[in-house]
Amino acid sequence: MTGGAGFIGSHVTDAFAADGDEVAVLDDLSRGRPGRVDPSVTVFNAAITDADALTEAVEQAKPQVICHLAAQIDVRVSVDAPAADAAVNVVGTVNLLEAARAVGARVLFASTGGAIYGGGVPVPTSEDERPAPEAPYGTAKYCAEQYLALYNRLHGTTHAALRLANVYGPRQDPTGEAGVVGIFCGRALRGERPTVYGDGQQTRDYVYVGDVAAAFLAAARTETPGVWNIGTGRETSVLDLIDVVGQAAGRTLEPEFRPARPGEVLRSALDSARVRADLGWSARTTLADGVREVYRWIEAGSPDRA
Ligand SMILES: NC(=O)c1ccc[n+]([C@@H]2O[C@H](COP(=O)([O-])OP(=O)(O)OC[C@H]3O[C@@H](n4cnc5c(N)ncnc54)[C@H](O)[C@@H]3O)[C@@H](O)[C@H]2O)c1
């Protein structure tokens, strides 16, 4: 597991361990925290950009499957520093593919569904739509997917990419747009009003982190190569989300409106029919249940292990 000390990676680590697998984590701890990982799990403190350290750790752990979640995840950082983003998200992934090749491991790559298709596509969006990312982050993820596909052709591997929608859940750092559920829950708990940019009608596909972990598990239990959208297929507007957070908080939240942010994608949701057919996976957690989990987690002081 790369990025296993991060938000999603630590949940994926827990899911594999709970299913009886032996798991090792590689993370440079730039954003991850070792406290999120069960103490019985080995943690290699190394960067995927350091090919030697990465290969050494992979050869020591000898995994059958590597869930690859380590990444530079900030879209705005990718716009400001595209080469640094590509060094982690493209070259780091190639390093990982080479390390996996040395031990014959299969790679399941955390790609993006929210940042790969661009605007102007039908919503919910299927994998048949041609990616047209609008930031270096999405381009790097798409490029990394192409390397996976190349390795499948060149080396006969069965690597797969999971294009994740907007993932939310306990342990998520409430920064940036991806953390909006945590941000709104935190503000509600502090008695503050949620901030809305624009009219609040813009939509996203919020998928619960436990369901994402289940998707990685389902992918690992097959040998099927593929590219799969991992989402709910449902569009939730910012104003709808505020209502759901209000229900968790037990009171109506009054948003504070600010000017729209230029360049923001207005609608986004993923059609996950393909992964349902290929792996039998679908999102099970309702937004109300998932948001309540986040609300309770923040209320409990945002513990690392929750
Ligand atoms: N959160 C979302 O909504 C979302 C949506 C689509 C895709 N993804 C993808 O899922 C994955 C996990 O995202 P997350 O939200 O858990 O983010 P996160 O920042 O919590 O996790 C990423 C982890 O990778 C580690 N890392 C970063 N650079 C590294 C490097 N060079 N070498 C080794 N480790 C490194 C960080 O320390 C962190 O623990 C990422 O690949 C991200 O692009 C996330």
mmCIF file with all atom_site columns, C-alpha atoms in Angstrom, residues 108-281:
data_model
loop_
_atom_site.group_PDB
_atom_site.id
_atom_site.type_symbol
_atom_site.label_atom_id
_atom_site.label_alt_id
_atom_site.label_comp_id
_atom_site.label_asym_id
_atom_site.label_entity_id
_atom_site.label_seq_id
_atom_site.pdbx_PDB_ins_code
_atom_site.Cartn_x
_atom_site.Cartn_y
_atom_site.Cartn_z
_atom_site.occupancy
_atom_site.B_iso_or_equiv
_atom_site.pdbx_formal_charge
_atom_site.auth_seq_id
_atom_site.auth_comp_id
_atom_site.auth_asym_id
_atom_site.auth_atom_id
_atom_site.pdbx_PDB_model_num
ATOM 1   C CA . LEU A 1 108 ? -4.362  -1.009  -8.271  1.00 0.00 ? 108 LEU A CA 1
ATOM 2   C CA . PHE A 1 109 ? -3.997  2.696   -8.917  1.00 0.00 ? 109 PHE A CA 1
ATOM 3   C CA . ALA A 1 110 ? -6.040  5.483   -7.273  1.00 0.00 ? 110 ALA A CA 1
ATOM 4   C CA . SER A 1 111 ? -6.897  7.702   -10.225 1.00 0.00 ? 111 SER A CA 1
ATOM 5   C CA . THR A 1 112 ? -9.423  10.514  -10.302 1.00 0.00 ? 112 THR A CA 1
ATOM 6   C CA . GLY A 1 113 ? -12.947 10.601  -11.678 1.00 0.00 ? 113 GLY A CA 1
ATOM 7   C CA . GLY A 1 114 ? -13.595 14.174  -10.592 1.00 0.00 ? 114 GLY A CA 1
ATOM 8   C CA . ALA A 1 115 ? -10.589 15.765  -12.317 1.00 0.00 ? 115 ALA A CA 1
ATOM 9   C CA . ILE A 1 116 ? -10.100 13.635  -15.442 1.00 0.00 ? 116 ILE A CA 1
ATOM 10  C CA . TYR A 1 117 ? -13.168 14.198  -17.653 1.00 0.00 ? 117 TYR A CA 1
ATOM 11  C CA . GLY A 1 118 ? -13.348 17.990  -17.705 1.00 0.00 ? 118 GLY A CA 1
ATOM 12  C CA . GLY A 1 119 ? -16.507 19.990  -18.382 1.00 0.00 ? 119 GLY A CA 1
ATOM 13  C CA . GLY A 1 120 ? -18.979 19.489  -21.234 1.00 0.00 ? 120 GLY A CA 1
ATOM 14  C CA . VAL A 1 121 ? -19.422 15.719  -20.790 1.00 0.00 ? 121 VAL A CA 1
ATOM 15  C CA . PRO A 1 122 ? -22.716 13.959  -20.021 1.00 0.00 ? 122 PRO A CA 1
ATOM 16  C CA . VAL A 1 123 ? -23.384 13.586  -16.276 1.00 0.00 ? 123 VAL A CA 1
ATOM 17  C CA . PRO A 1 124 ? -23.195 10.998  -14.780 1.00 0.00 ? 124 PRO A CA 1
ATOM 18  C CA . THR A 1 125 ? -20.058 10.379  -16.818 1.00 0.00 ? 125 THR A CA 1
ATOM 19  C CA . SER A 1 126 ? -19.001 6.943   -18.017 1.00 0.00 ? 126 SER A CA 1
ATOM 20  C CA . GLU A 1 127 ? -15.478 5.675   -18.680 1.00 0.00 ? 127 GLU A CA 1
ATOM 21  C CA . ASP A 1 128 ? -16.277 5.803   -22.411 1.00 0.00 ? 128 ASP A CA 1
ATOM 22  C CA . GLU A 1 129 ? -15.966 9.596   -22.345 1.00 0.00 ? 129 GLU A CA 1
ATOM 23  C CA . ARG A 1 130 ? -12.533 10.730  -23.461 1.00 0.00 ? 130 ARG A CA 1
ATOM 24  C CA . PRO A 1 131 ? -10.603 12.378  -20.611 1.00 0.00 ? 131 PRO A CA 1
ATOM 25  C CA . ALA A 1 132 ? -9.908  16.087  -21.070 1.00 0.00 ? 132 ALA A CA 1
ATOM 26  C CA . PRO A 1 133 ? -8.456  17.200  -17.720 1.00 0.00 ? 133 PRO A CA 1
ATOM 27  C CA . GLU A 1 134 ? -8.422  20.877  -16.845 1.00 0.00 ? 134 GLU A CA 1
ATOM 28  C CA . ALA A 1 135 ? -5.399  20.834  -14.524 1.00 0.00 ? 135 ALA A CA 1
ATOM 29  C CA . PRO A 1 136 ? -1.952  19.170  -14.435 1.00 0.00 ? 136 PRO A CA 1
ATOM 30  C CA . TYR A 1 137 ? -3.165  16.899  -11.591 1.00 0.00 ? 137 TYR A CA 1
ATOM 31  C CA . GLY A 1 138 ? -5.776  15.235  -13.855 1.00 0.00 ? 138 GLY A CA 1
ATOM 32  C CA . THR A 1 139 ? -3.344  15.066  -16.766 1.00 0.00 ? 139 THR A CA 1
ATOM 33  C CA . ALA A 1 140 ? -0.743  13.354  -14.570 1.00 0.00 ? 140 ALA A CA 1
ATOM 34  C CA . LYS A 1 141 ? -3.321  10.830  -13.301 1.00 0.00 ? 141 LYS A CA 1
ATOM 35  C CA . TYR A 1 142 ? -4.404  10.107  -16.892 1.00 0.00 ? 142 TYR A CA 1
ATOM 36  C CA . CYS A 1 143 ? -0.797  9.751   -17.959 1.00 0.00 ? 143 CYS A CA 1
ATOM 37  C CA . ALA A 1 144 ? -0.156  7.321   -15.077 1.00 0.00 ? 144 ALA A CA 1
ATOM 38  C CA . GLU A 1 145 ? -3.211  5.299   -16.183 1.00 0.00 ? 145 GLU A CA 1
ATOM 39  C CA . GLN A 1 146 ? -1.658  5.105   -19.653 1.00 0.00 ? 146 GLN A CA 1
ATOM 40  C CA . TYR A 1 147 ? 1.526   3.652   -18.130 1.00 0.00 ? 147 TYR A CA 1
ATOM 41  C CA . LEU A 1 148 ? -0.547  0.992   -16.352 1.00 0.00 ? 148 LEU A CA 1
ATOM 42  C CA . ALA A 1 149 ? -2.224  0.069   -19.654 1.00 0.00 ? 149 ALA A CA 1
ATOM 43  C CA . LEU A 1 150 ? 1.159   0.046   -21.382 1.00 0.00 ? 150 LEU A CA 1
ATOM 44  C CA . TYR A 1 151 ? 2.579   -2.336  -18.757 1.00 0.00 ? 151 TYR A CA 1
ATOM 45  C CA . ASN A 1 152 ? -0.435  -4.613  -19.284 1.00 0.00 ? 152 ASN A CA 1
ATOM 46  C CA . ARG A 1 153 ? 0.349   -4.750  -23.021 1.00 0.00 ? 153 ARG A CA 1
ATOM 47  C CA . LEU A 1 154 ? 4.120   -4.876  -22.684 1.00 0.00 ? 154 LEU A CA 1
ATOM 48  C CA . HIS A 1 155 ? 4.507   -7.165  -19.676 1.00 0.00 ? 155 HIS A CA 1
ATOM 49  C CA . GLY A 1 156 ? 1.186   -9.046  -19.600 1.00 0.00 ? 156 GLY A CA 1
ATOM 50  C CA . THR A 1 157 ? 0.208   -7.628  -16.189 1.00 0.00 ? 157 THR A CA 1
ATOM 51  C CA . THR A 1 158 ? -3.379  -7.056  -14.999 1.00 0.00 ? 158 THR A CA 1
ATOM 52  C CA . HIS A 1 159 ? -2.975  -3.640  -13.390 1.00 0.00 ? 159 HIS A CA 1
ATOM 53  C CA . ALA A 1 160 ? -6.153  -1.609  -12.898 1.00 0.00 ? 160 ALA A CA 1
ATOM 54  C CA . ALA A 1 161 ? -7.154  2.007   -12.240 1.00 0.00 ? 161 ALA A CA 1
ATOM 55  C CA . LEU A 1 162 ? -9.943  3.141   -9.934  1.00 0.00 ? 162 LEU A CA 1
ATOM 56  C CA . ARG A 1 163 ? -11.212 6.613   -10.845 1.00 0.00 ? 163 ARG A CA 1
ATOM 57  C CA . LEU A 1 164 ? -12.447 7.903   -7.511  1.00 0.00 ? 164 LEU A CA 1
ATOM 58  C CA . ALA A 1 165 ? -15.221 10.508  -7.197  1.00 0.00 ? 165 ALA A CA 1
ATOM 59  C CA . ASN A 1 166 ? -15.166 13.029  -4.292  1.00 0.00 ? 166 ASN A CA 1
ATOM 60  C CA . VAL A 1 167 ? -14.219 10.800  -1.391  1.00 0.00 ? 167 VAL A CA 1
ATOM 61  C CA . TYR A 1 168 ? -15.263 11.836  2.129   1.00 0.00 ? 168 TYR A CA 1
ATOM 62  C CA . GLY A 1 169 ? -15.203 10.259  5.560   1.00 0.00 ? 169 GLY A CA 1
ATOM 63  C CA . PRO A 1 170 ? -13.484 10.280  8.938   1.00 0.00 ? 170 PRO A CA 1
ATOM 64  C CA . ARG A 1 171 ? -9.704  11.017  8.919   1.00 0.00 ? 171 ARG A CA 1
ATOM 65  C CA . GLN A 1 172 ? -9.953  13.422  5.974   1.00 0.00 ? 172 GLN A CA 1
ATOM 66  C CA . ASP A 1 173 ? -7.985  16.623  6.480   1.00 0.00 ? 173 ASP A CA 1
ATOM 67  C CA . PRO A 1 174 ? -10.575 19.366  6.048   1.00 0.00 ? 174 PRO A CA 1
ATOM 68  C CA . THR A 1 175 ? -8.588  21.375  3.494   1.00 0.00 ? 175 THR A CA 1
ATOM 69  C CA . GLY A 1 176 ? -9.398  22.113  -0.127  1.00 0.00 ? 176 GLY A CA 1
ATOM 70  C CA . GLU A 1 177 ? -12.545 21.302  -2.007  1.00 0.00 ? 177 GLU A CA 1
ATOM 71  C CA . ALA A 1 178 ? -12.222 17.551  -1.472  1.00 0.00 ? 178 ALA A CA 1
ATOM 72  C CA . GLY A 1 179 ? -12.606 18.130  2.254   1.00 0.00 ? 179 GLY A CA 1
ATOM 73  C CA . VAL A 1 180 ? -15.880 20.063  1.998   1.00 0.00 ? 180 VAL A CA 1
ATOM 74  C CA . VAL A 1 181 ? -17.906 17.557  4.051   1.00 0.00 ? 181 VAL A CA 1
ATOM 75  C CA . GLY A 1 182 ? -15.406 17.848  6.903   1.00 0.00 ? 182 GLY A CA 1
ATOM 76  C CA . ILE A 1 183 ? -15.221 21.631  6.531   1.00 0.00 ? 183 ILE A CA 1
ATOM 77  C CA . PHE A 1 184 ? -19.017 22.027  6.742   1.00 0.00 ? 184 PHE A CA 1
ATOM 78  C CA . CYS A 1 185 ? -19.307 19.605  9.676   1.00 0.00 ? 185 CYS A CA 1
ATOM 79  C CA . GLY A 1 186 ? -16.512 21.436  11.518  1.00 0.00 ? 186 GLY A CA 1
ATOM 80  C CA . ARG A 1 187 ? -18.146 24.816  10.975  1.00 0.00 ? 187 ARG A CA 1
ATOM 81  C CA . ALA A 1 188 ? -21.534 23.483  12.084  1.00 0.00 ? 188 ALA A CA 1
ATOM 82  C CA . LEU A 1 189 ? -19.975 22.102  15.290  1.00 0.00 ? 189 LEU A CA 1
ATOM 83  C CA . ARG A 1 190 ? -18.343 25.468  16.033  1.00 0.00 ? 190 ARG A CA 1
ATOM 84  C CA . GLY A 1 191 ? -21.639 27.269  15.431  1.00 0.00 ? 191 GLY A CA 1
ATOM 85  C CA . GLU A 1 192 ? -20.267 28.940  12.260  1.00 0.00 ? 192 GLU A CA 1
ATOM 86  C CA . ARG A 1 193 ? -22.053 29.346  8.938   1.00 0.00 ? 193 ARG A CA 1
ATOM 87  C CA . PRO A 1 194 ? -20.921 27.317  5.891   1.00 0.00 ? 194 PRO A CA 1
ATOM 88  C CA . THR A 1 195 ? -19.328 29.368  3.093   1.00 0.00 ? 195 THR A CA 1
ATOM 89  C CA . VAL A 1 196 ? -20.737 28.844  -0.395  1.00 0.00 ? 196 VAL A CA 1
ATOM 90  C CA . TYR A 1 197 ? -18.938 30.083  -3.506  1.00 0.00 ? 197 TYR A CA 1
ATOM 91  C CA . GLY A 1 198 ? -21.415 30.980  -6.252  1.00 0.00 ? 198 GLY A CA 1
ATOM 92  C CA . ASP A 1 199 ? -25.072 29.980  -6.035  1.00 0.00 ? 199 ASP A CA 1
ATOM 93  C CA . GLY A 1 200 ? -24.461 26.590  -4.379  1.00 0.00 ? 200 GLY A CA 1
ATOM 94  C CA . GLN A 1 201 ? -26.066 24.692  -7.266  1.00 0.00 ? 201 GLN A CA 1
ATOM 95  C CA . GLN A 1 202 ? -22.762 23.164  -8.390  1.00 0.00 ? 202 GLN A CA 1
ATOM 96  C CA . THR A 1 203 ? -22.800 19.379  -7.937  1.00 0.00 ? 203 THR A CA 1
ATOM 97  C CA . ARG A 1 204 ? -20.349 16.655  -6.943  1.00 0.00 ? 204 ARG A CA 1
ATOM 98  C CA . ASP A 1 205 ? -20.494 12.893  -6.474  1.00 0.00 ? 205 ASP A CA 1
ATOM 99  C CA . TYR A 1 206 ? -19.688 12.227  -2.796  1.00 0.00 ? 206 TYR A CA 1
ATOM 100 C CA . VAL A 1 207 ? -18.575 8.643   -2.192  1.00 0.00 ? 207 VAL A CA 1
ATOM 101 C CA . TYR A 1 208 ? -17.950 7.339   1.327   1.00 0.00 ? 208 TYR A CA 1
ATOM 102 C CA . VAL A 1 209 ? -14.404 6.223   2.119   1.00 0.00 ? 209 VAL A CA 1
ATOM 103 C CA . GLY A 1 210 ? -15.570 2.829   3.456   1.00 0.00 ? 210 GLY A CA 1
ATOM 104 C CA . ASP A 1 211 ? -17.175 2.123   0.074   1.00 0.00 ? 211 ASP A CA 1
ATOM 105 C CA . VAL A 1 212 ? -13.940 3.149   -1.701  1.00 0.00 ? 212 VAL A CA 1
ATOM 106 C CA . ALA A 1 213 ? -11.961 0.729   0.497   1.00 0.00 ? 213 ALA A CA 1
ATOM 107 C CA . ALA A 1 214 ? -14.466 -2.000  -0.444  1.00 0.00 ? 214 ALA A CA 1
ATOM 108 C CA . ALA A 1 215 ? -13.855 -1.201  -4.135  1.00 0.00 ? 215 ALA A CA 1
ATOM 109 C CA . PHE A 1 216 ? -10.089 -1.732  -3.750  1.00 0.00 ? 216 PHE A CA 1
ATOM 110 C CA . LEU A 1 217 ? -10.788 -5.006  -1.956  1.00 0.00 ? 217 LEU A CA 1
ATOM 111 C CA . ALA A 1 218 ? -13.167 -6.152  -4.724  1.00 0.00 ? 218 ALA A CA 1
ATOM 112 C CA . ALA A 1 219 ? -10.580 -5.236  -7.374  1.00 0.00 ? 219 ALA A CA 1
ATOM 113 C CA . ALA A 1 220 ? -7.870  -7.156  -5.511  1.00 0.00 ? 220 ALA A CA 1
ATOM 114 C CA . ARG A 1 221 ? -10.004 -10.280 -5.333  1.00 0.00 ? 221 ARG A CA 1
ATOM 115 C CA . THR A 1 222 ? -10.099 -10.585 -9.147  1.00 0.00 ? 222 THR A CA 1
ATOM 116 C CA . GLU A 1 223 ? -7.427  -10.665 -11.824 1.00 0.00 ? 223 GLU A CA 1
ATOM 117 C CA . THR A 1 224 ? -9.467  -8.356  -14.061 1.00 0.00 ? 224 THR A CA 1
ATOM 118 C CA . PRO A 1 225 ? -7.560  -5.414  -15.516 1.00 0.00 ? 225 PRO A CA 1
ATOM 119 C CA . GLY A 1 226 ? -9.685  -2.339  -16.017 1.00 0.00 ? 226 GLY A CA 1
ATOM 120 C CA . VAL A 1 227 ? -10.463 1.308   -15.553 1.00 0.00 ? 227 VAL A CA 1
ATOM 121 C CA . TRP A 1 228 ? -13.423 1.840   -13.253 1.00 0.00 ? 228 TRP A CA 1
ATOM 122 C CA . ASN A 1 229 ? -15.377 4.857   -12.060 1.00 0.00 ? 229 ASN A CA 1
ATOM 123 C CA . ILE A 1 230 ? -15.895 4.613   -8.305  1.00 0.00 ? 230 ILE A CA 1
ATOM 124 C CA . GLY A 1 231 ? -18.814 6.857   -7.417  1.00 0.00 ? 231 GLY A CA 1
ATOM 125 C CA . THR A 1 232 ? -22.479 6.874   -6.494  1.00 0.00 ? 232 THR A CA 1
ATOM 126 C CA . GLY A 1 233 ? -23.829 8.198   -9.805  1.00 0.00 ? 233 GLY A CA 1
ATOM 127 C CA . ARG A 1 234 ? -25.716 10.824  -7.818  1.00 0.00 ? 234 ARG A CA 1
ATOM 128 C CA . GLU A 1 235 ? -25.202 14.574  -8.073  1.00 0.00 ? 235 GLU A CA 1
ATOM 129 C CA . THR A 1 236 ? -25.357 16.439  -4.786  1.00 0.00 ? 236 THR A CA 1
ATOM 130 C CA . SER A 1 237 ? -25.383 20.216  -4.843  1.00 0.00 ? 237 SER A CA 1
ATOM 131 C CA . VAL A 1 238 ? -23.528 22.275  -2.243  1.00 0.00 ? 238 VAL A CA 1
ATOM 132 C CA . LEU A 1 239 ? -26.883 23.481  -0.871  1.00 0.00 ? 239 LEU A CA 1
ATOM 133 C CA . ASP A 1 240 ? -28.170 19.869  -0.623  1.00 0.00 ? 240 ASP A CA 1
ATOM 134 C CA . LEU A 1 241 ? -24.988 18.932  1.224   1.00 0.00 ? 241 LEU A CA 1
ATOM 135 C CA . ILE A 1 242 ? -25.534 21.793  3.677   1.00 0.00 ? 242 ILE A CA 1
ATOM 136 C CA . ASP A 1 243 ? -29.047 20.443  4.367   1.00 0.00 ? 243 ASP A CA 1
ATOM 137 C CA . VAL A 1 244 ? -27.621 16.980  5.085   1.00 0.00 ? 244 VAL A CA 1
ATOM 138 C CA . VAL A 1 245 ? -24.953 18.427  7.400   1.00 0.00 ? 245 VAL A CA 1
ATOM 139 C CA . GLY A 1 246 ? -27.715 20.416  9.098   1.00 0.00 ? 246 GLY A CA 1
ATOM 140 C CA . GLN A 1 247 ? -29.636 17.188  9.722   1.00 0.00 ? 247 GLN A CA 1
ATOM 141 C CA . ALA A 1 248 ? -26.528 15.668  11.352  1.00 0.00 ? 248 ALA A CA 1
ATOM 142 C CA . ALA A 1 249 ? -26.132 18.812  13.478  1.00 0.00 ? 249 ALA A CA 1
ATOM 143 C CA . GLY A 1 250 ? -29.842 18.884  14.359  1.00 0.00 ? 250 GLY A CA 1
ATOM 144 C CA . ARG A 1 251 ? -30.430 22.449  13.130  1.00 0.00 ? 251 ARG A CA 1
ATOM 145 C CA . THR A 1 252 ? -30.841 24.427  9.914   1.00 0.00 ? 252 THR A CA 1
ATOM 146 C CA . LEU A 1 253 ? -27.591 25.917  8.606   1.00 0.00 ? 253 LEU A CA 1
ATOM 147 C CA . GLU A 1 254 ? -27.669 29.322  6.913   1.00 0.00 ? 254 GLU A CA 1
ATOM 148 C CA . PRO A 1 255 ? -24.992 29.517  4.214   1.00 0.00 ? 255 PRO A CA 1
ATOM 149 C CA . GLU A 1 256 ? -22.841 32.592  3.653   1.00 0.00 ? 256 GLU A CA 1
ATOM 150 C CA . PHE A 1 257 ? -22.540 33.309  -0.080  1.00 0.00 ? 257 PHE A CA 1
ATOM 151 C CA . ARG A 1 258 ? -19.297 34.485  -1.741  1.00 0.00 ? 258 ARG A CA 1
ATOM 152 C CA . PRO A 1 259 ? -18.495 35.137  -5.434  1.00 0.00 ? 259 PRO A CA 1
ATOM 153 C CA . ALA A 1 260 ? -18.127 32.028  -7.612  1.00 0.00 ? 260 ALA A CA 1
ATOM 154 C CA . ARG A 1 261 ? -14.583 30.727  -8.107  1.00 0.00 ? 261 ARG A CA 1
ATOM 155 C CA . PRO A 1 262 ? -13.518 31.012  -11.754 1.00 0.00 ? 262 PRO A CA 1
ATOM 156 C CA . GLY A 1 263 ? -12.919 27.772  -13.628 1.00 0.00 ? 263 GLY A CA 1
ATOM 157 C CA . GLU A 1 264 ? -14.883 25.587  -11.227 1.00 0.00 ? 264 GLU A CA 1
ATOM 158 C CA . VAL A 1 265 ? -16.552 22.545  -12.864 1.00 0.00 ? 265 VAL A CA 1
ATOM 159 C CA . LEU A 1 266 ? -20.307 23.050  -12.411 1.00 0.00 ? 266 LEU A CA 1
ATOM 160 C CA . ARG A 1 267 ? -21.524 19.455  -12.494 1.00 0.00 ? 267 ARG A CA 1
ATOM 161 C CA . SER A 1 268 ? -19.818 16.184  -11.706 1.00 0.00 ? 268 SER A CA 1
ATOM 162 C CA . ALA A 1 269 ? -20.989 12.623  -11.051 1.00 0.00 ? 269 ALA A CA 1
ATOM 163 C CA . LEU A 1 270 ? -19.657 9.248   -12.169 1.00 0.00 ? 270 LEU A CA 1
ATOM 164 C CA . ASP A 1 271 ? -21.527 6.436   -13.854 1.00 0.00 ? 271 ASP A CA 1
ATOM 165 C CA . SER A 1 272 ? -20.302 3.292   -12.099 1.00 0.00 ? 272 SER A CA 1
ATOM 166 C CA . ALA A 1 273 ? -22.199 0.699   -14.177 1.00 0.00 ? 273 ALA A CA 1
ATOM 167 C CA . ARG A 1 274 ? -18.945 -0.835  -15.432 1.00 0.00 ? 274 ARG A CA 1
ATOM 168 C CA . VAL A 1 275 ? -17.519 -1.642  -11.992 1.00 0.00 ? 275 VAL A CA 1
ATOM 169 C CA . ARG A 1 276 ? -20.894 -3.039  -10.932 1.00 0.00 ? 276 ARG A CA 1
ATOM 170 C CA . ALA A 1 277 ? -20.801 -5.409  -13.905 1.00 0.00 ? 277 ALA A CA 1
ATOM 171 C CA . ASP A 1 278 ? -17.097 -6.311  -13.631 1.00 0.00 ? 278 ASP A CA 1
ATOM 172 C CA . LEU A 1 279 ? -16.625 -6.497  -9.851  1.00 0.00 ? 279 LEU A CA 1
ATOM 173 C CA . GLY A 1 280 ? -20.126 -6.450  -8.357  1.00 0.00 ? 280 GLY A CA 1
ATOM 174 C CA . TRP A 1 281 ? -19.227 -3.242  -6.484  1.00 0.00 ? 281 TRP A CA 1
#
